[in-house]
């Protein structure tokens, strides 16, 4: 009996121990949560205090060096160079290795300072003005805050401190490696400039400045990205730009609150009007002449450091059918090319869907001989026409994607071999018919003629394929109605996307499908340049 009671007591104690253990564990977990929350609150309070009271430049070289070493976590690429002036005053030069020009640093900053300081008397008290006069480098400014020092260092410049001086000298000495200006691969031309933007924002702005030698060309610099602090520049011509669009660009850029901006694609996704539309409402280019032409029409350009792609807004549908060569060649050639591009766009989008619709629902519309041949080639195919086209379209997109991602030499080989293997083998194996391969080939080739719409073409091609497979020609017509209504409803920074067609602007139709001679295009598009539409004088240019 006693032993039985002891068993119950043991069981009870075990239960109580488990309960107390769970309770303690729960309380410890709650305590950890409180500690974690309190640490976060403390960090936020310290950040607020830091923002409210930025640290100032110290009057000693040792104090400034200690602060910057801690600020950069003793990173190995942050270089500190200490030396003594002729009067014995300690000087500290700080820079980030790889971002500064060693020539400017050695010749115009350190050597210049040492040589010129020999002319100073030993009793001379150094101040920012005297320090500036000892340096041969151009563009030297001052700051009294360490936050300004850190920002300047991160932008590839040099900072100089002196003992007894509570001001830091900020010396422009950027000089990192960059690639040469070359023709962009994605915008090759037969006639026209071969130069393209590179990854350096100052090189890109200078290329645009060389095109537009006008003091009204304005670059507004801002920094985006809390971690990357990427340099971004808004470019426009004061007096021509649409002020409403410019104000909207500023507002949307200033609202961007993100950690990083690594390419203009980041900016595009934050500022575009309809992020889920297949049709882009922000254009991009790598060529200075194209950007200059768009800015001269009243648009706004956006540069981003680290990428050769510049954005332009507002973006209209007609721009995807225009190229720079349209304006470098005679008007009737440009008109022919634009007709070709419109035809290619329609063929690339509609042909697969039309083939399925006619093959499945409207055989009576196909000529008899052609219908017999198509029926003969597809008689032993196990899939319906819609499935054939869908399979081949997916294969085509896979080949295209692999050709783009692989190195150029390998990519072209993979595309050719893949097309031969997939096309011929699929036909020989009886998986798809020969007409389907021809249809997909035509749709693919014509899609390359309008590269600016490549993403939209792919989506719309599948959309019309589905519409044709389900409802035949009625589905195609309904699909066209939906696509046109969607395009007409779009806006790019307040400007109708389908302008000058909808709303109609007869004055701007001289540069739509039919391009008039340059001397006849006297005004800028009214939808873009509302404030200053006059582009040329009213006198006659024909001889």
Short mmCIF file of C-alpha atoms in Angstrom, two decimals:
data_model
loop_
_atom_site.label_atom_id
_atom_site.label_comp_id
_atom_site.label_asym_id
_atom_site.label_seq_id
_atom_site.Cartn_x
_atom_site.Cartn_y
_atom_site.Cartn_z
CA UNK A 1 0.00 0.00 0.00
CA UNK A 2 2.85 2.36 0.99
CA UNK A 3 4.66 1.50 -2.22
CA UNK A 4 1.49 2.25 -4.20
CA UNK A 5 1.24 5.74 -2.58
CA UNK A 6 4.90 6.40 -3.40
CA UNK A 7 4.22 5.60 -7.06
CA UNK A 8 1.39 8.16 -7.11
CA UNK A 9 3.60 10.79 -5.47
CA UNK A 10 6.32 10.16 -8.04
CA UNK A 11 3.86 10.48 -10.87
CA UNK A 12 2.48 13.69 -9.39
CA UNK A 13 5.92 15.21 -8.89
CA UNK A 14 6.81 14.28 -12.44
CA UNK A 15 3.69 16.01 -13.69
CA UNK A 16 4.38 19.08 -11.53
CA UNK A 17 8.00 19.18 -12.73
CA UNK A 18 6.93 19.07 -16.35
CA UNK A 19 4.38 21.77 -15.70
CA UNK A 20 6.89 24.00 -13.93
CA UNK A 21 9.44 23.35 -16.68
CA UNK A 22 6.95 24.40 -19.35
CA UNK A 23 5.99 27.44 -17.32
CA UNK A 24 9.62 28.48 -16.88
CA UNK A 25 10.29 27.86 -20.55
CA UNK A 26 7.31 30.00 -21.49
CA UNK A 27 8.44 32.81 -19.19
CA UNK A 28 12.00 32.63 -20.54
CA UNK A 29 10.66 32.86 -24.08
CA UNK A 30 8.56 35.87 -23.11
CA UNK A 31 11.63 37.42 -21.46
CA UNK A 32 13.67 36.91 -24.63
CA UNK A 33 10.93 38.55 -26.65
CA UNK A 34 10.92 41.51 -24.29
CA UNK A 35 14.71 41.80 -24.50
CA UNK A 36 14.57 41.62 -28.28
CA UNK A 37 11.84 44.25 -28.44
CA UNK A 38 13.71 46.50 -26.01
CA UNK A 39 16.87 46.19 -28.14
CA UNK A 40 14.92 47.22 -31.22
CA UNK A 41 13.45 50.20 -29.38
CA UNK A 42 16.93 51.16 -28.16
CA UNK A 43 18.28 50.95 -31.71
CA UNK A 44 15.49 53.13 -33.01
CA UNK A 45 16.04 55.67 -30.23
CA UNK A 46 19.77 55.75 -31.00
CA UNK A 47 19.02 56.20 -34.71
CA UNK A 48 16.66 59.07 -33.94
CA UNK A 49 19.28 60.66 -31.67
CA UNK A 50 21.90 60.21 -34.39
CA UNK A 51 19.63 61.85 -36.93
CA UNK A 52 18.75 64.71 -34.63
CA UNK A 53 22.32 65.37 -33.69
CA UNK A 54 24.82 64.31 -36.36
CA UNK A 55 28.35 63.89 -35.03
CA UNK A 56 30.68 66.77 -35.80
CA UNK A 57 34.22 66.70 -37.09
CA UNK A 58 36.71 66.36 -34.25
CA UNK A 59 39.53 68.84 -33.77
CA UNK A 60 42.12 66.06 -33.53
CA UNK A 61 43.31 63.71 -36.27
CA UNK A 62 43.23 60.79 -33.82
CA UNK A 63 39.57 61.44 -32.95
CA UNK A 64 38.51 61.60 -36.61
CA UNK A 65 40.47 58.44 -37.45
CA UNK A 66 38.96 56.52 -34.52
CA UNK A 67 35.43 57.60 -35.50
CA UNK A 68 35.83 56.63 -39.18
CA UNK A 69 37.46 53.29 -38.32
CA UNK A 70 34.44 52.41 -36.21
CA UNK A 71 31.99 53.80 -38.76
CA UNK A 72 33.45 51.60 -41.53
CA UNK A 73 33.97 48.64 -39.13
CA UNK A 74 37.72 48.73 -39.84
CA UNK A 75 37.11 47.74 -43.46
CA UNK A 76 40.36 46.98 -45.28
CA UNK A 77 39.58 49.15 -48.33
CA UNK A 78 39.25 52.36 -46.29
CA UNK A 79 42.74 53.88 -46.34
CA UNK A 80 44.15 56.31 -43.74
CA UNK A 81 47.32 58.22 -44.64
CA UNK A 82 48.90 60.35 -41.91
CA UNK A 83 51.73 62.76 -42.36
CA UNK A 84 53.06 65.92 -40.74
CA UNK A 85 53.02 69.33 -42.37
CA UNK A 86 56.14 71.49 -42.42
CA UNK A 87 54.95 73.24 -39.25
CA UNK A 88 54.57 69.88 -37.51
CA UNK A 89 50.75 69.77 -37.65
CA UNK A 90 49.34 66.29 -38.20
CA UNK A 91 47.33 65.79 -41.40
CA UNK A 92 45.06 62.83 -42.12
CA UNK A 93 43.96 61.88 -45.63
CA UNK A 94 41.16 59.31 -45.92
CA UNK A 95 39.91 57.59 -49.08
CA UNK A 96 38.47 54.28 -50.28
CA UNK A 97 40.94 52.26 -52.32
CA UNK A 98 39.75 51.61 -55.86
CA UNK A 99 37.34 54.54 -56.00
CA UNK A 100 39.81 57.43 -56.18
CA UNK A 101 42.26 58.49 -58.84
CA UNK A 102 45.74 57.74 -57.51
CA UNK A 103 47.11 60.44 -59.81
CA UNK A 104 44.93 63.15 -58.29
CA UNK A 105 45.56 61.82 -54.78
CA UNK A 106 49.35 61.78 -55.10
CA UNK A 107 49.99 64.78 -57.34
CA UNK A 108 47.22 67.27 -56.56
CA UNK A 109 46.56 66.50 -52.91
CA UNK A 110 49.46 65.02 -50.94
CA UNK A 111 52.49 66.27 -52.93
CA UNK A 112 50.90 69.65 -53.49
CA UNK A 113 50.12 70.01 -49.80
CA UNK A 114 53.64 69.00 -48.67
CA UNK A 115 55.40 71.31 -51.14
CA UNK A 116 53.16 74.33 -50.56
CA UNK A 117 53.16 73.95 -46.76
CA UNK A 118 56.94 74.57 -46.75
CA UNK A 119 56.24 78.20 -47.53
CA UNK A 120 54.15 78.61 -44.38
CA UNK A 121 55.68 80.07 -41.25
CA UNK A 122 55.97 77.76 -38.27
CA UNK A 123 53.63 79.95 -36.22
CA UNK A 124 50.85 79.92 -38.84
CA UNK A 125 47.53 78.70 -37.50
CA UNK A 126 45.87 76.42 -40.00
CA UNK A 127 42.27 77.02 -41.00
CA UNK A 128 40.10 75.68 -43.86
CA UNK A 129 40.98 78.57 -46.19
CA UNK A 130 44.73 78.05 -45.79
CA UNK A 131 44.32 74.29 -46.22
CA UNK A 132 42.40 74.82 -49.48
CA UNK A 133 45.16 77.04 -50.85
CA UNK A 134 47.72 74.29 -50.23
CA UNK A 135 45.86 71.81 -52.43
CA UNK A 136 46.04 71.90 -56.23
CA UNK A 137 42.92 69.76 -56.79
CA UNK A 138 39.76 71.39 -58.11
CA UNK A 139 36.35 71.29 -56.49
CA UNK A 140 37.27 71.37 -52.79
CA UNK A 141 34.43 71.96 -50.31
CA UNK A 142 34.08 71.93 -46.54
CA UNK A 143 31.91 70.14 -44.00
CA UNK A 144 31.65 70.05 -40.25
CA UNK A 145 29.62 66.85 -39.95
CA UNK A 146 30.91 63.29 -40.05
CA UNK A 147 27.81 62.14 -41.94
CA UNK A 148 28.84 64.42 -44.80
CA UNK A 149 32.36 63.00 -44.61
CA UNK A 150 31.08 59.42 -44.86
CA UNK A 151 28.78 60.18 -47.81
CA UNK A 152 31.60 61.90 -49.64
CA UNK A 153 34.01 59.00 -49.07
CA UNK A 154 31.44 56.49 -50.33
CA UNK A 155 31.11 58.49 -53.54
CA UNK A 156 34.79 57.96 -54.35
CA UNK A 157 36.30 61.19 -53.03
CA UNK A 158 39.08 62.10 -50.62
CA UNK A 159 38.71 63.76 -47.22
CA UNK A 160 41.45 65.68 -45.39
CA UNK A 161 41.60 66.46 -41.65
CA UNK A 162 44.10 68.64 -39.79
CA UNK A 163 44.90 68.85 -36.09
CA UNK A 164 43.27 71.88 -34.50
CA UNK A 165 40.75 72.34 -37.34
CA UNK A 166 37.13 71.31 -36.76
CA UNK A 167 36.37 71.27 -40.49
CA UNK A 168 37.02 68.52 -43.03
CA UNK A 169 38.02 69.25 -46.61
CA UNK A 170 36.07 67.28 -49.20
CA UNK A 171 38.20 66.87 -52.33
CA UNK A 172 36.74 65.62 -55.62
CA UNK A 173 39.01 62.74 -56.74
CA UNK A 174 36.76 60.12 -58.31
CA UNK A 175 38.70 57.71 -60.50
CA UNK A 176 37.42 54.14 -60.63
CA UNK A 177 37.70 51.74 -63.52
CA UNK A 178 35.03 51.93 -66.22
CA UNK A 179 34.52 50.44 -69.64
CA UNK A 180 34.88 52.45 -72.81
CA UNK A 181 31.94 53.97 -74.66
CA UNK A 182 30.79 51.45 -77.27
CA UNK A 183 27.81 50.62 -79.44
CA UNK A 184 25.05 48.89 -77.44
CA UNK A 185 24.30 45.35 -78.60
CA UNK A 186 20.54 45.73 -78.24
CA UNK A 187 20.20 48.90 -80.35
CA UNK A 188 22.41 48.37 -83.38
CA UNK A 189 21.95 50.70 -86.32
CA UNK A 190 23.14 50.91 -89.91
CA UNK A 191 23.11 54.69 -90.02
CA UNK A 192 23.62 56.88 -87.00
CA UNK A 193 25.88 57.29 -83.96
CA UNK A 194 27.53 54.15 -82.59
CA UNK A 195 28.11 55.38 -79.04
CA UNK A 196 26.10 54.11 -76.12
CA UNK A 197 25.78 54.76 -72.42
CA UNK A 198 28.00 52.93 -69.94
CA UNK A 199 27.73 52.19 -66.21
CA UNK A 200 29.14 55.57 -65.09
CA UNK A 201 26.46 58.22 -64.59
CA UNK A 202 28.78 61.18 -65.15
CA UNK A 203 29.99 59.75 -68.46
CA UNK A 204 26.35 59.27 -69.49
CA UNK A 205 25.33 62.82 -68.57
CA UNK A 206 28.36 64.16 -70.45
CA UNK A 207 27.35 62.17 -73.55
CA UNK A 208 23.92 63.80 -73.40
CA UNK A 209 25.45 67.23 -72.78
CA UNK A 210 27.56 66.81 -75.92
CA UNK A 211 24.35 66.24 -77.90
CA UNK A 212 22.45 69.17 -76.39
CA UNK A 213 24.78 72.14 -75.91
CA UNK A 214 22.16 74.22 -74.19
CA UNK A 215 22.39 75.82 -70.73
CA UNK A 216 18.73 74.97 -70.24
CA UNK A 217 19.58 71.27 -70.12
CA UNK A 218 19.24 70.53 -66.41
CA UNK A 219 20.37 67.52 -64.35
CA UNK A 220 18.82 67.14 -60.90
CA UNK A 221 20.68 64.69 -58.67
CA UNK A 222 19.08 62.61 -55.95
CA UNK A 223 20.15 59.53 -53.97
CA UNK A 224 17.93 56.45 -53.84
CA UNK A 225 18.31 53.30 -51.73
CA UNK A 226 18.92 53.38 -48.01
CA UNK A 227 21.78 50.89 -48.31
CA UNK A 228 23.13 51.57 -51.80
CA UNK A 229 22.61 55.37 -51.88
CA UNK A 230 22.63 55.16 -55.67
CA UNK A 231 23.14 58.36 -57.64
CA UNK A 232 20.14 59.13 -59.83
CA UNK A 233 19.81 62.12 -62.16
CA UNK A 234 16.68 63.63 -63.72
CA UNK A 235 17.41 65.23 -67.10
CA UNK A 236 15.18 67.74 -68.90
CA UNK A 237 15.30 70.97 -70.88
CA UNK A 238 13.89 73.89 -68.96
CA UNK A 239 11.40 75.73 -71.15
CA UNK A 240 10.48 72.66 -73.21
CA UNK A 241 9.72 70.01 -70.60
CA UNK A 242 6.13 69.33 -69.60
CA UNK A 243 6.10 70.79 -66.07
CA UNK A 244 3.23 68.53 -64.96
CA UNK A 245 5.19 65.43 -65.99
CA UNK A 246 8.37 66.77 -64.37
CA UNK A 247 6.56 67.41 -61.09
CA UNK A 248 5.06 63.91 -61.16
CA UNK A 249 8.50 62.37 -61.81
CA UNK A 250 9.97 64.23 -58.84
CA UNK A 251 7.06 63.20 -56.60
CA UNK A 252 7.26 59.50 -57.52
CA UNK A 253 11.05 59.35 -57.20
CA UNK A 254 10.98 61.02 -53.80
CA UNK A 255 8.41 58.47 -52.61
CA UNK A 256 10.74 55.53 -53.31
CA UNK A 257 11.70 54.03 -49.96
CA UNK A 258 13.75 50.91 -50.52
CA UNK A 259 17.03 49.39 -49.49
CA UNK A 260 18.65 49.22 -52.89
CA UNK A 261 18.50 50.61 -56.41
CA UNK A 262 20.88 48.64 -58.63
CA UNK A 263 19.44 49.39 -62.06
CA UNK A 264 16.87 51.63 -63.70
CA UNK A 265 14.59 48.59 -63.75
CA UNK A 266 14.19 49.05 -59.99
CA UNK A 267 13.11 52.67 -60.50
CA UNK A 268 10.81 51.74 -63.39
CA UNK A 269 8.86 49.30 -61.22
CA UNK A 270 8.37 51.91 -58.50
CA UNK A 271 7.20 54.76 -60.74
CA UNK A 272 5.31 53.10 -63.62
CA UNK A 273 1.57 53.71 -63.90
CA UNK A 274 0.21 50.21 -64.54
CA UNK A 275 2.57 47.64 -63.01
CA UNK A 276 0.44 44.63 -64.05
CA UNK A 277 -0.07 45.66 -67.66
CA UNK A 278 1.86 43.80 -70.41
CA UNK A 279 2.47 47.19 -72.03
CA UNK A 280 5.26 49.20 -70.42
CA UNK A 281 4.52 52.85 -69.66
CA UNK A 282 8.19 53.74 -69.12
CA UNK A 283 10.69 53.52 -72.00
CA UNK A 284 14.41 52.83 -71.80
CA UNK A 285 17.34 53.33 -74.13
CA UNK A 286 21.11 52.98 -74.18
CA UNK A 287 21.76 55.56 -76.91
CA UNK A 288 22.44 59.25 -76.26
CA UNK A 289 20.93 60.37 -79.59
CA UNK A 290 17.62 58.64 -78.83
CA UNK A 291 17.49 60.11 -75.33
CA UNK A 292 18.38 63.56 -76.67
CA UNK A 293 15.59 63.37 -79.28
CA UNK A 294 13.03 62.42 -76.63
CA UNK A 295 14.12 65.13 -74.23
CA UNK A 296 13.93 67.66 -77.06
CA UNK A 297 10.27 66.68 -77.48
CA UNK A 298 9.59 67.60 -73.83
CA UNK A 299 10.11 64.25 -72.11
CA UNK A 300 12.05 63.62 -68.91
CA UNK A 301 15.11 61.35 -68.77
CA UNK A 302 16.25 59.42 -65.72
CA UNK A 303 19.85 58.22 -65.30
CA UNK A 304 20.98 55.73 -62.69
CA UNK A 305 24.58 55.11 -61.72
CA UNK A 306 25.75 51.58 -62.48
CA UNK A 307 23.67 50.89 -65.58
CA UNK A 308 23.77 51.92 -69.26
CA UNK A 309 19.96 52.03 -69.49
CA UNK A 310 18.32 55.43 -69.15
CA UNK A 311 14.57 55.82 -68.66
CA UNK A 312 12.29 58.26 -70.48
CA UNK A 313 8.77 59.34 -69.57
CA UNK A 314 6.06 59.72 -70.70
CA UNK A 315 6.14 56.65 -72.95
CA UNK A 316 3.65 56.32 -75.83
CA UNK A 317 2.74 53.25 -77.89
CA UNK A 318 3.97 54.81 -81.13
CA UNK A 319 7.54 54.90 -79.74
CA UNK A 320 7.85 51.10 -80.00
CA UNK A 321 7.34 51.40 -83.78
CA UNK A 322 9.90 54.18 -84.20
CA UNK A 323 13.69 53.92 -84.40
CA UNK A 324 16.39 56.54 -84.56
CA UNK A 325 17.14 55.60 -88.16
CA UNK A 326 13.63 56.68 -89.18
CA UNK A 327 14.85 60.26 -88.78
CA UNK A 328 18.27 59.72 -90.38
CA UNK A 329 16.82 58.38 -93.63
CA UNK A 330 14.41 59.84 -96.16
CA UNK A 331 10.72 59.97 -95.14
CA UNK A 332 9.34 57.37 -97.55
CA UNK A 333 11.90 54.81 -96.29
CA UNK A 334 10.82 55.47 -92.70
CA UNK A 335 7.17 55.12 -93.75
CA UNK A 336 7.88 51.74 -95.37
CA UNK A 337 9.77 50.50 -92.31
CA UNK A 338 6.98 51.54 -89.96
CA UNK A 339 4.39 49.75 -92.08
CA UNK A 340 6.65 46.69 -91.93
CA UNK A 341 6.91 46.91 -88.14
CA UNK A 342 3.15 47.25 -87.67
CA UNK A 343 2.59 44.23 -89.93
CA UNK A 344 5.25 42.25 -88.08
CA UNK A 345 3.67 43.12 -84.72
CA UNK A 346 0.23 41.93 -85.83
CA UNK A 347 1.59 38.77 -87.48
CA UNK A 348 3.68 37.85 -84.46
CA UNK A 349 0.76 38.20 -82.07
CA UNK A 350 -2.17 36.93 -84.14
CA UNK A 351 -0.90 34.25 -86.54
CA UNK A 352 -0.74 31.32 -84.05
CA UNK A 353 -4.22 32.11 -82.75
CA UNK A 354 -5.63 32.59 -86.26
CA UNK A 355 -4.16 29.27 -87.41
CA UNK A 356 -5.83 27.43 -84.52
CA UNK A 357 -9.13 29.26 -85.05
CA UNK A 358 -9.24 28.46 -88.79
CA UNK A 359 -8.02 24.89 -88.38
CA UNK A 360 -10.48 24.13 -85.58
CA UNK A 361 -13.64 26.17 -86.23
CA UNK A 362 -13.58 27.79 -89.67
CA UNK A 363 -12.19 25.27 -92.15
CA UNK A 364 -14.55 26.66 -94.80
CA UNK A 365 -12.48 29.85 -94.89
CA UNK A 366 -9.30 28.01 -95.90
CA UNK A 367 -8.71 27.45 -99.66
CA UNK A 368 -9.52 23.85 -100.59
CA UNK A 369 -6.07 22.86 -101.80
CA UNK A 370 -4.39 24.35 -98.74
CA UNK A 371 -6.95 22.71 -96.47
CA UNK A 372 -6.28 19.31 -98.06
CA UNK A 373 -2.55 19.70 -97.62
CA UNK A 374 -2.97 20.79 -94.00
CA UNK A 375 -5.35 17.89 -93.34
CA UNK A 376 -2.88 15.47 -94.92
CA UNK A 377 0.04 16.67 -92.81
CA UNK A 378 -1.93 16.65 -89.56
CA UNK A 379 -3.93 13.42 -90.14
CA UNK A 380 -1.62 11.27 -88.01
CA UNK A 381 -0.85 13.92 -85.32
CA UNK A 382 -2.15 12.84 -81.90
CA UNK A 383 -2.81 16.39 -80.66
CA UNK A 384 -5.40 18.98 -81.67
CA UNK A 385 -4.17 22.13 -83.46
CA UNK A 386 -4.31 24.23 -80.28
CA UNK A 387 -2.12 21.80 -78.35
CA UNK A 388 0.37 21.59 -81.26
CA UNK A 389 0.77 25.36 -81.40
CA UNK A 390 1.00 25.63 -77.62
CA UNK A 391 3.74 22.98 -77.39
CA UNK A 392 5.78 24.53 -80.17
CA UNK A 393 5.35 28.05 -78.77
CA UNK A 394 6.62 26.91 -75.38
CA UNK A 395 9.62 25.21 -77.06
CA UNK A 396 10.31 28.37 -79.02
CA UNK A 397 10.27 30.53 -75.88
CA UNK A 398 12.60 28.08 -74.12
CA UNK A 399 15.06 28.21 -77.02
CA UNK A 400 14.88 31.99 -77.15
CA UNK A 401 15.52 32.32 -73.44
CA UNK A 402 18.45 29.90 -73.53
CA UNK A 403 19.93 31.75 -76.52
CA UNK A 404 19.76 35.04 -74.62
CA UNK A 405 21.24 33.78 -71.34
CA UNK A 406 24.13 31.81 -72.81
CA UNK A 407 27.30 33.47 -74.14
CA UNK A 408 26.74 34.93 -77.60
CA UNK A 409 28.73 32.31 -79.59
CA UNK A 410 27.22 29.38 -77.70
CA UNK A 411 23.77 30.95 -77.60
CA UNK A 412 23.45 31.31 -81.37
CA UNK A 413 24.67 27.72 -81.87
CA UNK A 414 22.18 26.43 -79.30
CA UNK A 415 19.35 28.36 -80.99
CA UNK A 416 20.14 27.00 -84.47
CA UNK A 417 20.74 23.43 -83.32
CA UNK A 418 17.70 23.54 -81.03
CA UNK A 419 15.45 24.87 -83.78
CA UNK A 420 16.62 22.20 -86.24
CA UNK A 421 16.32 19.38 -83.73
CA UNK A 422 13.01 20.45 -82.22
CA UNK A 423 11.42 21.39 -85.55
CA UNK A 424 12.55 18.55 -87.78
CA UNK A 425 12.52 15.85 -85.12
CA UNK A 426 9.07 16.82 -83.90
CA UNK A 427 7.69 16.64 -87.46
CA UNK A 428 9.46 13.32 -88.20
CA UNK A 429 8.23 11.84 -84.94
CA UNK A 430 4.67 12.80 -85.79
CA UNK A 431 4.24 15.02 -82.73
CA UNK A 432 3.46 18.20 -84.68
CA UNK A 433 2.66 18.94 -88.30
CA UNK A 434 4.92 20.88 -90.68
CA UNK A 435 2.49 23.84 -91.02
CA UNK A 436 2.65 24.37 -87.25
CA UNK A 437 6.45 24.65 -87.37
CA UNK A 438 6.14 27.21 -90.18
CA UNK A 439 3.55 29.22 -88.23
CA UNK A 440 5.72 29.34 -85.10
CA UNK A 441 8.80 30.27 -87.16
CA UNK A 442 6.95 33.17 -88.80
CA UNK A 443 5.61 34.38 -85.46
CA UNK A 444 9.07 34.17 -83.88
CA UNK A 445 10.95 35.96 -86.66
CA UNK A 446 8.43 38.80 -86.92
CA UNK A 447 8.54 39.24 -83.13
CA UNK A 448 12.21 40.26 -83.36
CA UNK A 449 11.32 43.24 -85.56
CA UNK A 450 9.70 45.04 -82.60
CA UNK A 451 12.12 44.29 -79.73
CA UNK A 452 10.64 46.95 -77.43
CA UNK A 453 7.45 44.88 -77.19
CA UNK A 454 9.03 41.43 -76.91
CA UNK A 455 7.55 40.74 -73.45
CA UNK A 456 4.07 41.96 -74.42
CA UNK A 457 4.21 40.00 -77.69
CA UNK A 458 4.87 36.76 -75.83
CA UNK A 459 1.94 37.33 -73.44
CA UNK A 460 -0.49 38.43 -76.15
CA UNK A 461 0.56 35.52 -78.38
CA UNK A 462 -0.58 33.05 -75.71
CA UNK A 463 -3.68 35.15 -75.03
CA UNK A 464 -4.85 35.08 -78.66
CA UNK A 465 -3.88 31.41 -78.96
CA UNK A 466 -6.19 30.60 -76.05
CA UNK A 467 -8.96 32.85 -77.46
CA UNK A 468 -8.72 31.23 -80.92
CA UNK A 469 -8.67 27.71 -79.48
CA UNK A 470 -11.79 28.32 -77.36
CA UNK A 471 -13.98 30.60 -79.50
CA UNK A 472 -12.41 30.66 -82.95
CA UNK A 473 -12.45 33.95 -84.85
CA UNK A 474 -15.03 35.34 -82.41
CA UNK A 475 -12.48 34.85 -79.66
CA UNK A 476 -9.81 36.63 -81.73
CA UNK A 477 -12.11 39.60 -82.34
CA UNK A 478 -13.13 39.75 -78.68
CA UNK A 479 -9.45 39.53 -77.70
CA UNK A 480 -8.57 42.41 -80.01
CA UNK A 481 -11.35 44.48 -78.48
CA UNK A 482 -10.03 43.78 -74.96
CA UNK A 483 -6.41 44.58 -75.89
CA UNK A 484 -7.34 47.83 -77.65
CA UNK A 485 -9.57 48.95 -74.79
CA UNK A 486 -6.79 48.19 -72.32
CA UNK A 487 -4.21 50.14 -74.36
CA UNK A 488 -6.54 53.11 -74.71
CA UNK A 489 -7.16 53.17 -70.95
CA UNK A 490 -3.45 53.39 -70.10
CA UNK A 491 -1.74 56.58 -69.00
CA UNK A 492 1.94 57.36 -68.75
CA UNK A 493 2.47 60.10 -66.19
CA UNK A 494 -0.87 61.59 -67.09
CA UNK A 495 -0.37 61.39 -70.88
CA UNK A 496 -2.66 58.99 -72.84
CA UNK A 497 -0.63 55.95 -73.91
CA UNK A 498 -2.27 55.73 -77.35
CA UNK A 499 -1.81 59.43 -78.17
CA UNK A 500 -2.07 60.81 -80.87
CA UNK A 501 -4.65 58.18 -81.93
CA UNK A 502 -6.73 58.27 -78.76
CA UNK A 503 -7.39 61.03 -78.02
CA UNK A 504 -7.00 62.10 -81.61
CA UNK A 505 -4.41 64.74 -82.39
CA UNK A 506 -4.21 65.36 -86.11
CA UNK A 507 -1.27 67.71 -85.66
CA UNK A 508 0.89 64.88 -84.28
CA UNK A 509 -0.03 62.35 -86.97
CA UNK A 510 2.75 63.68 -89.18
CA UNK A 511 5.11 61.52 -87.11
CA UNK A 512 2.96 58.44 -86.61
CA UNK A 513 2.98 55.69 -89.24
CA UNK A 514 3.55 58.23 -91.97
CA UNK A 515 6.59 60.39 -91.22
CA UNK A 516 6.67 63.82 -92.80
CA UNK A 517 9.99 65.45 -93.79
CA UNK A 518 11.81 67.04 -90.87
CA UNK A 519 11.23 70.55 -92.25
CA UNK A 520 7.48 69.89 -92.15
CA UNK A 521 7.42 68.81 -88.49
CA UNK A 522 7.33 72.30 -87.04
CA UNK A 523 5.72 71.46 -83.71
CA UNK A 524 6.37 69.03 -80.90
CA UNK A 525 3.68 66.51 -79.91
CA UNK A 526 0.97 68.44 -78.09
CA UNK A 527 0.35 65.64 -75.57
CA UNK A 528 3.95 65.81 -74.34
CA UNK A 529 5.23 69.36 -74.76
CA UNK A 530 2.24 71.34 -73.62
CA UNK A 531 4.18 74.42 -72.57
CA UNK A 532 6.36 74.94 -75.65
CA UNK A 533 5.24 73.19 -78.83
CA UNK A 534 7.07 75.26 -81.43
CA UNK A 535 10.05 73.30 -82.78
CA UNK A 536 10.85 75.21 -85.99
CA UNK A 537 10.17 78.54 -87.56
CA UNK A 538 7.14 78.99 -89.80
CA UNK A 539 9.11 79.88 -92.94
CA UNK A 540 9.29 77.50 -95.90
CA UNK A 541 12.36 75.21 -96.22
CA UNK A 542 11.77 73.70 -99.63
CA UNK A 543 14.05 74.87 -102.44
#
